[in-house]
mmCIF file of C-alpha atoms in Angstrom:
data_model
loop_
_atom_site.group_PDB
_atom_site.id
_atom_site.type_symbol
_atom_site.label_atom_id
_atom_site.label_comp_id
_atom_site.label_asym_id
_atom_site.label_seq_id
_atom_site.Cartn_x
_atom_site.Cartn_y
_atom_site.Cartn_z
ATOM 1 C CA MET U 1 84.781 -24.830 81.583
ATOM 2 C CA ALA U 2 86.001 -24.852 77.969
ATOM 3 C CA TRP U 3 82.460 -24.338 76.708
ATOM 4 C CA ASN U 4 81.888 -21.458 79.131
ATOM 5 C CA SER U 5 85.094 -19.807 77.989
ATOM 6 C CA ILE U 6 83.713 -19.407 74.454
ATOM 7 C CA LEU U 7 82.102 -16.068 73.736
ATOM 8 C CA PRO U 8 78.273 -16.119 73.720
ATOM 9 C CA GLY U 9 78.085 -15.101 70.028
ATOM 10 C CA ARG U 10 80.471 -17.782 68.900
ATOM 11 C CA ARG U 11 78.705 -20.284 71.106
ATOM 12 C CA THR U 12 75.407 -19.577 69.370
ATOM 13 C CA GLY U 13 76.949 -19.829 65.928
ATOM 14 C CA LEU U 14 78.609 -23.123 66.744
ATOM 15 C CA ALA U 15 75.317 -24.551 68.038
ATOM 16 C CA LEU U 16 73.551 -23.494 64.868
ATOM 17 C CA LEU U 17 76.269 -25.073 62.734
ATOM 18 C CA CYS U 18 75.985 -28.355 64.634
ATOM 19 C CA GLY U 19 72.202 -28.277 64.253
ATOM 20 C CA VAL U 20 72.421 -27.728 60.504
ATOM 21 C CA ILE U 21 74.880 -30.604 60.101
ATOM 22 C CA ALA U 22 72.704 -32.923 62.184
ATOM 23 C CA PHE U 23 69.551 -31.921 60.258
ATOM 24 C CA ALA U 24 71.275 -32.469 56.921
ATOM 25 C CA ALA U 25 72.458 -35.904 58.024
ATOM 26 C CA LEU U 26 68.959 -36.876 59.161
ATOM 27 C CA GLY U 27 67.459 -35.534 55.932
ATOM 28 C CA ALA U 28 69.902 -37.511 53.804
ATOM 29 C CA ALA U 29 69.130 -40.672 55.758
ATOM 30 C CA TYR U 30 65.399 -40.053 55.376
ATOM 31 C CA ASP U 31 65.746 -39.464 51.635
ATOM 32 C CA ALA U 32 67.742 -42.664 51.235
ATOM 33 C CA VAL U 33 64.958 -44.633 52.911
ATOM 34 C CA ALA U 34 62.104 -42.740 51.228
ATOM 35 C CA VAL U 35 63.412 -43.216 47.691
ATOM 36 C CA GLY U 36 63.424 -46.969 48.175
ATOM 37 C CA GLU U 37 59.841 -46.883 49.422
ATOM 38 C CA LEU U 38 58.440 -44.661 46.671
ATOM 39 C CA SER U 39 55.848 -46.246 44.401
ATOM 40 C CA VAL U 40 55.892 -45.807 40.644
ATOM 41 C CA GLY U 41 53.159 -43.174 40.880
ATOM 42 C CA GLU U 42 55.070 -41.196 43.500
ATOM 43 C CA ILE U 43 58.242 -41.309 41.411
ATOM 44 C CA GLU U 44 56.208 -39.982 38.463
ATOM 45 C CA ASP U 45 54.898 -37.126 40.636
ATOM 46 C CA GLU U 46 58.417 -36.214 41.781
ATOM 47 C CA LEU U 47 59.665 -36.163 38.178
ATOM 48 C CA GLN U 48 56.909 -33.724 37.230
ATOM 49 C CA ASN U 49 58.549 -31.132 39.529
ATOM 50 C CA CYS U 50 61.781 -31.070 37.510
ATOM 51 C CA PRO U 51 62.286 -27.775 35.564
ATOM 52 C CA LEU U 52 62.851 -29.537 32.229
ATOM 53 C CA VAL U 53 59.746 -31.694 32.672
ATOM 54 C CA GLU U 54 57.679 -28.623 33.538
ATOM 55 C CA VAL U 55 58.787 -26.995 30.275
ATOM 56 C CA LEU U 56 57.853 -30.161 28.372
ATOM 57 C CA ASN U 57 54.437 -30.169 30.049
ATOM 58 C CA GLU U 58 53.815 -26.570 29.032
ATOM 59 C CA HIS U 59 54.783 -27.383 25.448
ATOM 60 C CA LYS U 60 52.469 -30.414 25.386
ATOM 61 C CA ARG U 61 49.506 -28.446 26.716
ATOM 62 C CA ALA U 62 50.160 -25.648 24.235
ATOM 63 C CA THR U 63 50.320 -27.953 21.220
ATOM 64 C CA ALA U 64 47.491 -30.286 22.256
ATOM 65 C CA PRO U 65 44.256 -30.017 20.199
ATOM 66 C CA GLN U 66 41.629 -27.908 21.923
ATOM 67 C CA THR U 67 38.644 -29.735 20.461
ATOM 68 C CA THR U 68 37.380 -33.100 21.682
ATOM 69 C CA SER U 69 37.018 -35.882 19.111
ATOM 70 C CA LEU U 70 33.612 -37.320 18.239
ATOM 71 C CA SER U 71 34.504 -40.725 19.658
ATOM 72 C CA SER U 72 35.548 -39.133 22.972
ATOM 73 C CA LYS U 73 32.214 -37.321 23.217
ATOM 74 C CA ILE U 74 30.287 -40.536 22.536
ATOM 75 C CA PHE U 75 32.309 -42.489 25.087
ATOM 76 C CA ALA U 76 31.811 -39.731 27.669
ATOM 77 C CA VAL U 77 28.034 -40.182 27.311
ATOM 78 C CA LEU U 78 28.129 -43.992 27.339
ATOM 79 C CA PHE U 79 30.583 -44.258 30.254
ATOM 80 C CA PRO U 80 30.018 -41.336 32.659
ATOM 81 C CA GLY U 81 30.940 -42.965 35.980
ATOM 82 C CA SER U 82 33.756 -44.582 37.914
ATOM 83 C CA PRO U 83 35.722 -47.547 36.539
ATOM 84 C CA ALA U 84 33.439 -50.013 38.364
ATOM 85 C CA VAL U 85 30.260 -48.355 37.078
ATOM 86 C CA ASN U 86 31.630 -48.076 33.540
ATOM 87 C CA ALA U 87 32.634 -51.752 33.561
ATOM 88 C CA LEU U 88 29.097 -52.776 34.532
ATOM 89 C CA LEU U 89 27.624 -50.490 31.858
ATOM 90 C CA ALA U 90 29.968 -51.983 29.266
ATOM 91 C CA THR U 91 28.852 -55.481 30.271
ATOM 92 C CA VAL U 92 25.250 -54.453 29.658
ATOM 93 C CA TYR U 93 26.200 -53.102 26.224
ATOM 94 C CA ILE U 94 28.039 -56.261 25.112
ATOM 95 C CA SER U 95 25.418 -58.673 26.520
ATOM 96 C CA GLY U 96 22.046 -57.067 25.828
ATOM 97 C CA PRO U 97 21.903 -55.924 22.177
ATOM 98 C CA PRO U 98 23.608 -59.002 20.639
ATOM 99 C CA ASN U 99 21.143 -61.283 22.447
ATOM 100 C CA PHE U 100 18.122 -59.183 21.478
ATOM 101 C CA LEU U 101 19.247 -59.395 17.845
ATOM 102 C CA LEU U 102 18.604 -63.128 18.021
ATOM 103 C CA ALA U 103 14.878 -62.400 17.819
ATOM 104 C CA LEU U 104 15.449 -61.256 14.226
ATOM 105 C CA CYS U 105 17.417 -64.390 13.264
ATOM 106 C CA PRO U 106 15.612 -67.235 11.497
ATOM 107 C CA PRO U 107 15.971 -70.595 13.277
ATOM 108 C CA ASN U 108 17.626 -72.174 10.230
ATOM 109 C CA ILE U 109 20.327 -69.523 9.808
ATOM 110 C CA ASP U 110 23.580 -70.830 8.336
ATOM 111 C CA PRO U 111 26.533 -69.874 10.587
ATOM 112 C CA SER U 112 28.865 -69.913 7.573
ATOM 113 C CA SER U 113 27.032 -66.866 6.205
ATOM 114 C CA LEU U 114 28.581 -64.834 9.033
ATOM 115 C CA SER U 115 32.123 -65.090 7.648
ATOM 116 C CA VAL U 116 32.335 -61.388 6.761
ATOM 117 C CA MET U 117 31.084 -60.365 10.201
ATOM 118 C CA VAL U 118 33.567 -62.768 11.772
ATOM 119 C CA ALA U 119 36.412 -61.232 9.751
ATOM 120 C CA PHE U 120 35.329 -57.767 10.911
ATOM 121 C CA ALA U 121 35.337 -58.991 14.534
ATOM 122 C CA VAL U 122 38.838 -60.469 14.086
ATOM 123 C CA GLY U 123 40.131 -57.089 12.931
ATOM 124 C CA GLY U 124 38.535 -55.434 15.945
ATOM 125 C CA LEU U 125 39.883 -57.927 18.486
ATOM 126 C CA LEU U 126 43.418 -57.999 17.110
ATOM 127 C CA GLY U 127 43.393 -54.227 16.604
ATOM 128 C CA ASP U 128 42.344 -53.661 20.213
ATOM 129 C CA THR U 129 44.998 -56.108 21.429
ATOM 130 C CA LEU U 130 47.890 -54.762 19.345
ATOM 131 C CA PHE U 131 46.997 -51.045 19.314
ATOM 132 C CA HIS U 132 45.658 -50.625 22.856
ATOM 133 C CA LEU U 133 46.103 -53.507 25.297
ATOM 134 C CA LEU U 134 49.743 -54.491 24.702
ATOM 135 C CA PRO U 135 51.084 -50.878 24.650
ATOM 136 C CA GLU U 136 49.053 -50.133 27.778
ATOM 137 C CA ILE U 137 50.369 -53.242 29.531
ATOM 138 C CA PHE U 138 54.064 -52.507 28.981
ATOM 139 C CA LEU U 139 54.177 -48.712 28.579
ATOM 140 C CA GLY U 140 51.113 -47.330 30.333
ATOM 141 C CA GLU U 141 48.512 -44.789 29.236
ATOM 142 C CA ASP U 142 49.433 -41.350 27.925
ATOM 143 C CA SER U 143 48.149 -38.301 29.784
ATOM 144 C CA PRO U 144 46.871 -35.197 27.967
ATOM 145 C CA GLU U 145 48.089 -32.958 30.785
ATOM 146 C CA HIS U 146 51.744 -33.950 31.151
ATOM 147 C CA VAL U 147 54.494 -36.063 29.645
ATOM 148 C CA SER U 148 54.887 -39.608 30.940
ATOM 149 C CA PHE U 149 57.947 -41.701 31.724
ATOM 150 C CA VAL U 150 58.523 -45.446 31.679
ATOM 151 C CA MET U 151 60.588 -47.071 34.408
ATOM 152 C CA VAL U 152 61.967 -50.355 33.070
ATOM 153 C CA GLU U 153 61.642 -53.314 35.423
ATOM 154 C CA PRO U 154 62.837 -56.533 33.745
ATOM 155 C CA ASN U 155 61.062 -58.793 36.237
ATOM 156 C CA ARG U 156 57.892 -56.727 35.897
ATOM 157 C CA ASN U 157 57.887 -57.217 32.128
ATOM 158 C CA LEU U 158 58.466 -60.941 32.604
ATOM 159 C CA LEU U 159 55.431 -61.211 34.886
ATOM 160 C CA LEU U 160 53.303 -59.263 32.414
ATOM 161 C CA GLY U 161 54.371 -61.612 29.620
ATOM 162 C CA LEU U 162 53.572 -64.552 31.869
ATOM 163 C CA GLY U 163 50.074 -63.142 32.398
ATOM 164 C CA ILE U 164 49.550 -62.956 28.640
ATOM 165 C CA MET U 165 50.672 -66.575 28.254
ATOM 166 C CA VAL U 166 48.394 -67.735 31.090
ATOM 167 C CA GLY U 167 45.409 -66.075 29.411
ATOM 168 C CA PHE U 168 46.286 -67.632 26.058
ATOM 169 C CA PHE U 169 46.695 -71.165 27.399
ATOM 170 C CA THR U 170 43.619 -70.876 29.600
ATOM 171 C CA PHE U 171 41.590 -70.745 26.405
ATOM 172 C CA VAL U 172 43.710 -73.541 24.909
ATOM 173 C CA ALA U 173 42.801 -75.706 27.913
ATOM 174 C CA MET U 174 39.108 -74.778 27.638
ATOM 175 C CA ASP U 175 39.011 -75.596 23.933
ATOM 176 C CA LYS U 176 40.941 -78.848 24.410
ATOM 177 C CA THR U 177 38.644 -79.963 27.249
ATOM 178 C CA LEU U 178 35.554 -79.307 25.133
ATOM 179 C CA ARG U 179 37.037 -81.207 22.194
ATOM 180 C CA ILE U 180 37.719 -84.217 24.429
ATOM 181 C CA ALA U 181 34.202 -84.069 25.883
ATOM 182 C CA THR U 182 32.533 -83.869 22.460
ATOM 183 C CA GLY U 183 34.776 -86.387 20.752
ATOM 184 C CA GLY U 184 36.928 -83.945 18.821
ATOM 185 C CA GLU U 185 34.562 -81.046 18.170
ATOM 186 C CA GLY U 186 35.577 -77.824 19.863
ATOM 187 C CA HIS U 187 33.864 -74.558 20.656
ATOM 188 C CA SER U 188 34.557 -72.260 17.716
ATOM 189 C CA HIS U 189 34.306 -68.522 18.437
ATOM 190 C CA SER U 190 33.799 -67.799 14.779
ATOM 191 C CA HIS U 191 31.036 -70.328 14.289
ATOM 192 C CA GLY U 192 31.865 -70.950 10.721
ATOM 193 C CA PRO U 193 30.990 -74.232 9.057
ATOM 194 C CA GLU U 194 31.391 -76.677 11.928
ATOM 195 C CA PRO U 195 31.111 -80.425 11.709
ATOM 196 C CA THR U 196 28.905 -80.721 14.785
ATOM 197 C CA PRO U 197 25.328 -80.643 13.529
ATOM 198 C CA THR U 198 26.008 -80.716 9.802
ATOM 199 C CA THR U 199 28.330 -83.672 9.760
ATOM 200 C CA SER U 200 25.959 -85.852 11.736
ATOM 201 C CA THR U 201 23.161 -85.104 9.271
ATOM 202 C CA GLU U 202 25.396 -85.648 6.290
ATOM 203 C CA THR U 203 26.709 -88.873 7.800
ATOM 204 C CA GLU U 204 23.202 -90.185 8.313
ATOM 205 C CA GLY U 205 22.354 -89.227 4.736
ATOM 206 C CA THR U 206 25.443 -90.946 3.380
ATOM 207 C CA SER U 207 24.755 -94.150 5.270
ATOM 208 C CA THR U 208 21.188 -94.162 3.905
ATOM 209 C CA SER U 209 22.439 -93.839 0.362
ATOM 210 C CA LEU U 210 24.870 -96.709 0.888
ATOM 211 C CA ASP U 211 22.084 -98.935 2.185
ATOM 212 C CA THR U 212 19.790 -98.126 -0.725
ATOM 213 C CA PRO U 213 20.783 -101.035 -3.011
ATOM 214 C CA THR U 214 20.127 -103.603 -0.262
ATOM 215 C CA THR U 215 16.805 -102.003 0.561
ATOM 216 C CA ASP U 216 15.762 -102.014 -3.082
ATOM 217 C CA LEU U 217 16.569 -105.729 -3.380
ATOM 218 C CA LYS U 218 14.419 -106.469 -0.352
ATOM 219 C CA LYS U 219 11.593 -104.443 -1.789
ATOM 220 C CA ARG U 220 11.693 -106.400 -5.027
ATOM 221 C CA LYS U 221 11.407 -109.718 -3.153
ATOM 222 C CA GLN U 222 8.689 -108.603 -0.735
ATOM 223 C CA PRO U 223 5.126 -107.591 -1.596
ATOM 224 C CA GLN U 224 4.292 -103.920 -1.518
ATOM 225 C CA PRO U 225 2.902 -102.815 1.882
ATOM 226 C CA THR U 226 -0.696 -101.707 2.151
ATOM 227 C CA PRO U 227 -1.514 -98.030 2.803
ATOM 228 C CA ALA U 228 -2.480 -98.879 6.376
ATOM 229 C CA ALA U 229 0.863 -100.487 7.026
ATOM 230 C CA THR U 230 2.601 -97.510 5.455
ATOM 231 C CA SER U 231 0.772 -95.065 7.667
ATOM 232 C CA SER U 232 1.531 -97.206 10.711
ATOM 233 C CA THR U 233 5.209 -97.237 9.817
ATOM 234 C CA ASP U 234 5.240 -93.451 9.311
ATOM 235 C CA THR U 235 3.600 -92.985 12.694
ATOM 236 C CA THR U 236 6.194 -94.998 14.577
ATOM 237 C CA THR U 237 9.166 -93.403 12.777
ATOM 238 C CA PRO U 238 9.860 -89.844 13.971
ATOM 239 C CA PRO U 239 10.330 -87.340 11.126
ATOM 240 C CA LYS U 240 13.525 -85.940 12.603
ATOM 241 C CA GLU U 241 15.613 -87.316 15.429
ATOM 242 C CA ILE U 242 18.481 -85.367 16.989
ATOM 243 C CA ASN U 243 21.682 -87.325 17.460
ATOM 244 C CA PRO U 244 22.491 -87.663 21.207
ATOM 245 C CA SER U 245 26.056 -86.483 20.570
ATOM 246 C CA VAL U 246 24.678 -83.354 18.906
ATOM 247 C CA LYS U 247 22.466 -82.692 21.947
ATOM 248 C CA LEU U 248 25.454 -83.155 24.231
ATOM 249 C CA GLY U 249 27.452 -80.763 22.058
ATOM 250 C CA GLY U 250 24.740 -78.135 22.472
ATOM 251 C CA TYR U 251 24.795 -78.333 26.272
ATOM 252 C CA LEU U 252 28.584 -78.353 26.410
ATOM 253 C CA ASN U 253 28.586 -75.329 24.122
ATOM 254 C CA LEU U 254 26.439 -73.506 26.684
ATOM 255 C CA ILE U 255 29.001 -74.278 29.399
ATOM 256 C CA ALA U 256 31.824 -73.071 27.180
ATOM 257 C CA ASP U 257 29.871 -69.929 26.278
ATOM 258 C CA PHE U 258 29.231 -69.187 29.957
ATOM 259 C CA THR U 259 32.961 -69.520 30.707
ATOM 260 C CA HIS U 260 33.849 -67.385 27.692
ATOM 261 C CA ASN U 261 31.479 -64.667 28.896
ATOM 262 C CA ILE U 262 33.228 -64.666 32.291
ATOM 263 C CA THR U 263 36.465 -63.745 30.527
ATOM 264 C CA ASP U 264 34.601 -61.003 28.641
ATOM 265 C CA GLY U 265 33.518 -59.577 31.992
ATOM 266 C CA LEU U 266 37.100 -59.727 33.269
ATOM 267 C CA ALA U 267 38.136 -57.839 30.140
ATOM 268 C CA MET U 268 35.606 -55.087 30.861
ATOM 269 C CA SER U 269 36.755 -54.548 34.445
ATOM 270 C CA SER U 270 40.496 -54.745 33.781
ATOM 271 C CA SER U 271 40.358 -52.385 30.798
ATOM 272 C CA PHE U 272 38.323 -49.670 32.510
ATOM 273 C CA TYR U 273 40.547 -49.759 35.582
ATOM 274 C CA ALA U 274 43.517 -49.271 33.232
ATOM 275 C CA SER U 275 42.027 -46.182 31.555
ATOM 276 C CA PRO U 276 38.681 -44.953 30.141
ATOM 277 C CA THR U 277 40.025 -45.067 26.578
ATOM 278 C CA ILE U 278 41.214 -48.663 26.884
ATOM 279 C CA GLY U 279 37.874 -49.631 28.403
ATOM 280 C CA ALA U 280 35.869 -47.980 25.627
ATOM 281 C CA THR U 281 37.897 -49.525 22.799
ATOM 282 C CA THR U 282 37.757 -52.970 24.415
ATOM 283 C CA THR U 283 33.979 -52.644 24.736
ATOM 284 C CA VAL U 284 33.670 -51.852 21.025
ATOM 285 C CA ALA U 285 35.897 -54.792 20.051
ATOM 286 C CA VAL U 286 34.037 -57.285 22.272
ATOM 287 C CA PHE U 287 30.644 -55.976 21.098
ATOM 288 C CA PHE U 288 31.394 -56.630 17.419
ATOM 289 C CA HIS U 289 32.823 -60.029 18.327
ATOM 290 C CA GLU U 290 29.735 -60.985 20.335
ATOM 291 C CA ILE U 291 27.284 -60.541 17.440
ATOM 292 C CA PRO U 292 28.545 -63.414 15.239
ATOM 293 C CA HIS U 293 29.460 -65.369 18.361
ATOM 294 C CA GLU U 294 25.925 -65.249 19.781
ATOM 295 C CA VAL U 295 24.280 -65.896 16.401
ATOM 296 C CA GLY U 296 26.522 -68.914 15.846
ATOM 297 C CA ASP U 297 25.726 -70.293 19.303
ATOM 298 C CA PHE U 298 22.028 -69.697 18.641
ATOM 299 C CA ALA U 299 22.177 -71.679 15.385
ATOM 300 C CA LEU U 300 24.063 -74.499 17.105
ATOM 301 C CA LEU U 301 21.476 -74.731 19.889
ATOM 302 C CA VAL U 302 18.604 -74.843 17.384
ATOM 303 C CA GLN U 303 20.366 -77.628 15.496
ATOM 304 C CA SER U 304 20.841 -79.418 18.836
ATOM 305 C CA GLY U 305 17.069 -79.611 19.373
ATOM 306 C CA PHE U 306 16.318 -76.322 21.138
ATOM 307 C CA SER U 307 13.341 -74.270 20.021
ATOM 308 C CA LYS U 308 13.970 -70.653 19.060
ATOM 309 C CA ARG U 309 12.607 -69.398 22.386
ATOM 310 C CA GLN U 310 14.619 -71.951 24.362
ATOM 311 C CA ALA U 311 17.798 -71.051 22.480
ATOM 312 C CA MET U 312 17.288 -67.326 23.138
ATOM 313 C CA GLY U 313 16.613 -68.007 26.829
ATOM 314 C CA ALA U 314 19.749 -70.129 27.093
ATOM 315 C CA GLN U 315 21.820 -67.337 25.567
ATOM 316 C CA PHE U 316 20.484 -64.851 28.108
ATOM 317 C CA VAL U 317 21.401 -67.276 30.905
ATOM 318 C CA THR U 318 24.980 -67.541 29.636
ATOM 319 C CA ALA U 319 25.125 -63.729 29.582
ATOM 320 C CA VAL U 320 25.056 -63.881 33.392
ATOM 321 C CA GLY U 321 28.634 -65.157 33.117
ATOM 322 C CA ALA U 322 29.737 -61.765 31.775
ATOM 323 C CA PHE U 323 28.334 -59.965 34.831
ATOM 324 C CA LEU U 324 29.926 -62.553 37.106
ATOM 325 C CA GLY U 325 33.306 -61.979 35.438
ATOM 326 C CA THR U 326 32.898 -58.202 35.736
ATOM 327 C CA LEU U 327 32.125 -58.415 39.441
ATOM 328 C CA ILE U 328 35.096 -60.720 40.004
ATOM 329 C CA GLY U 329 37.347 -58.293 38.137
ATOM 330 C CA ILE U 330 36.065 -55.315 40.123
ATOM 331 C CA ALA U 331 36.696 -57.180 43.390
ATOM 332 C CA VAL U 332 40.245 -58.053 42.331
ATOM 333 C CA GLN U 333 40.938 -54.458 41.294
ATOM 334 C CA GLU U 334 39.480 -52.930 44.458
ATOM 335 C CA PHE U 335 40.900 -55.347 47.019
ATOM 336 C CA GLY U 336 43.933 -56.735 45.196
ATOM 337 C CA GLY U 337 45.359 -53.343 44.284
ATOM 338 C CA ASN U 338 46.054 -51.631 40.979
ATOM 339 C CA SER U 339 48.958 -49.346 40.106
ATOM 340 C CA HIS U 340 46.743 -47.298 37.748
ATOM 341 C CA THR U 341 44.315 -46.219 40.469
ATOM 342 C CA ALA U 342 46.566 -46.287 43.558
ATOM 343 C CA THR U 343 46.615 -42.887 45.258
ATOM 344 C CA ASP U 344 47.983 -43.687 48.692
ATOM 345 C CA GLY U 345 51.489 -44.456 47.518
ATOM 346 C CA GLY U 346 52.090 -47.539 49.606
ATOM 347 C CA SER U 347 55.102 -49.720 49.188
ATOM 348 C CA ALA U 348 57.003 -50.113 45.947
ATOM 349 C CA VAL U 349 57.243 -53.864 46.530
ATOM 350 C CA GLY U 350 54.436 -55.912 44.987
ATOM 351 C CA LEU U 351 54.244 -59.321 43.340
ATOM 352 C CA LEU U 352 57.574 -61.149 43.609
ATOM 353 C CA GLY U 353 59.444 -57.940 44.412
ATOM 354 C CA THR U 354 58.058 -55.911 41.484
ATOM 355 C CA SER U 355 55.734 -52.899 41.450
ATOM 356 C CA LEU U 356 52.847 -55.038 40.140
ATOM 357 C CA SER U 357 49.725 -55.947 42.087
ATOM 358 C CA TRP U 358 47.151 -58.667 41.417
ATOM 359 C CA GLY U 359 44.865 -56.173 39.722
ATOM 360 C CA ASP U 360 47.600 -55.358 37.200
ATOM 361 C CA MET U 361 47.628 -58.983 35.997
ATOM 362 C CA LEU U 362 44.040 -58.963 34.696
ATOM 363 C CA LEU U 363 44.805 -56.867 31.623
ATOM 364 C CA PRO U 364 47.619 -59.176 30.410
ATOM 365 C CA PHE U 365 45.288 -62.139 30.983
ATOM 366 C CA THR U 366 42.668 -60.405 28.843
ATOM 367 C CA ALA U 367 45.205 -59.733 26.083
ATOM 368 C CA GLY U 368 46.148 -63.416 26.055
ATOM 369 C CA THR U 369 42.534 -64.527 25.660
ATOM 370 C CA PHE U 370 41.991 -62.000 22.860
ATOM 371 C CA LEU U 371 45.084 -63.260 21.042
ATOM 372 C CA TYR U 372 43.739 -66.817 21.179
ATOM 373 C CA VAL U 373 40.238 -65.896 20.039
ATOM 374 C CA GLY U 374 41.501 -63.650 17.238
ATOM 375 C CA THR U 375 44.078 -66.108 15.890
ATOM 376 C CA VAL U 376 43.866 -69.781 16.826
ATOM 377 C CA SER U 377 40.107 -69.883 17.264
ATOM 378 C CA VAL U 378 39.025 -67.806 14.269
ATOM 379 C CA ILE U 379 41.751 -67.586 11.608
ATOM 380 C CA PRO U 380 41.470 -71.305 10.648
ATOM 381 C CA GLU U 381 37.797 -70.729 9.795
ATOM 382 C CA LEU U 382 38.735 -67.834 7.513
ATOM 383 C CA LEU U 383 41.359 -69.997 5.801
ATOM 384 C CA GLU U 384 38.798 -72.587 4.692
ATOM 385 C CA THR U 385 38.221 -72.458 0.931
ATOM 386 C CA GLY U 386 36.001 -74.124 -1.646
ATOM 387 C CA LYS U 387 36.672 -75.464 -5.116
ATOM 388 C CA ASN U 388 35.398 -72.411 -7.037
ATOM 389 C CA LYS U 389 38.523 -70.248 -7.287
ATOM 390 C CA GLY U 390 36.745 -67.137 -8.552
ATOM 391 C CA VAL U 391 34.213 -67.165 -5.718
ATOM 392 C CA GLU U 392 36.891 -67.829 -3.123
ATOM 393 C CA ILE U 393 39.089 -64.970 -4.390
ATOM 394 C CA ARG U 394 36.197 -62.520 -4.160
ATOM 395 C CA LYS U 395 35.265 -63.874 -0.726
ATOM 396 C CA THR U 396 38.871 -63.525 0.474
ATOM 397 C CA ILE U 397 39.073 -59.916 -0.714
ATOM 398 C CA VAL U 398 35.863 -59.069 1.146
ATOM 399 C CA GLN U 399 37.146 -60.787 4.289
ATOM 400 C CA PHE U 400 40.455 -58.894 4.199
ATOM 401 C CA LEU U 401 38.586 -55.628 3.709
ATOM 402 C CA ALA U 402 36.404 -56.506 6.713
ATOM 403 C CA VAL U 403 39.501 -57.235 8.835
ATOM 404 C CA ALA U 404 41.052 -53.930 7.737
ATOM 405 C CA LEU U 405 37.832 -52.076 8.584
ATOM 406 C CA GLY U 406 37.660 -53.601 12.080
ATOM 407 C CA ALA U 407 41.309 -52.819 12.789
ATOM 408 C CA GLY U 408 40.947 -49.346 11.249
ATOM 409 C CA ILE U 409 38.104 -48.484 13.603
ATOM 410 C CA MET U 410 40.256 -49.478 16.591
ATOM 411 C CA LEU U 411 43.080 -47.297 15.247
ATOM 412 C CA TRP U 412 40.801 -44.317 14.553
ATOM 413 C CA ILE U 413 39.250 -44.383 18.015
ATOM 414 C CA SER U 414 42.546 -43.715 19.807
ATOM 415 C CA TRP U 415 44.423 -41.707 17.157
ATOM 416 C CA ASP U 416 45.227 -38.154 18.312
#
């Protein structure tokens, strides 16, 4: 009866007021739940609607250069497709040309003559890691259309650092395993002067020179052999015999090269799923690293008893590892999730309560492997010096210039 006693106009107004209050309460509850479920990408999209951010976006678009750089035009031609297609194309680029260059290499090439090329590759690898991969891992990729924000997650950064360490020590374990298998001789990515084939030859030569006095004494006491006996002896003694340990080192080097190429393929997929620029710069860095790497492996295989054709064929077989790594990386990115390409929002909770997915861990792994190859695996070879101080000073200057050139190219590619 109390409700009926209220005038119809007031009754309508009171109902509307109650509805507004109830709707506001439901909306607040929904917002409280929705904010907790927003992904990093959705939070970024919501921030772009803020008035201040819209002004910043307008300023960025107004001051951005209108012309496209030469490197961007070249990369647009070389990588015209999706991240998966571009990763496969990049794998073709880093595997094909370096292996075809082996046809121009003489079988007796000295790997130590590649020191300048190795120094150039070191600059490229470390430049790509420090200028592109690490900033991308922790800060993300800049957008030409709008300003970007970084949401700090301490646990997320810890997991990313852990991924870098896992990549680094994966290569430590590979190198250590190969050294144990070969009796202390590892798989050098620089392929500078290694003790594998050369030391065995020099050791055999040294032992022969030590035995010379005893042999001469025997020759003085014994009559000189007839020509027939000499020819018979020459026939039974092979002119050149490959040490079994050297042969084993060659085959183990193929296994290590195959595994190394798998990580190169993972680098291609993870970088292109991060951004086209990161993918292109990583491709350039790996390409320049692969040239001395493949030539050094080729020389090692020839010294292990392979013919030139067999060594080239073996290198093409190991190149399959790069495509295998690329396909594995694409599968992880597509089915394991990736915050860079996620468009459906989804849940903000990922690995161990962070916003990371399994696909996000491939790029830190790649950075860790690059850090190992560019420092532990290669720098010791560049530090080796001879007794001629003048020659070594000139050689060092050339090597530092090569490192600076490799790093400078990586810096120029992504400089606005």
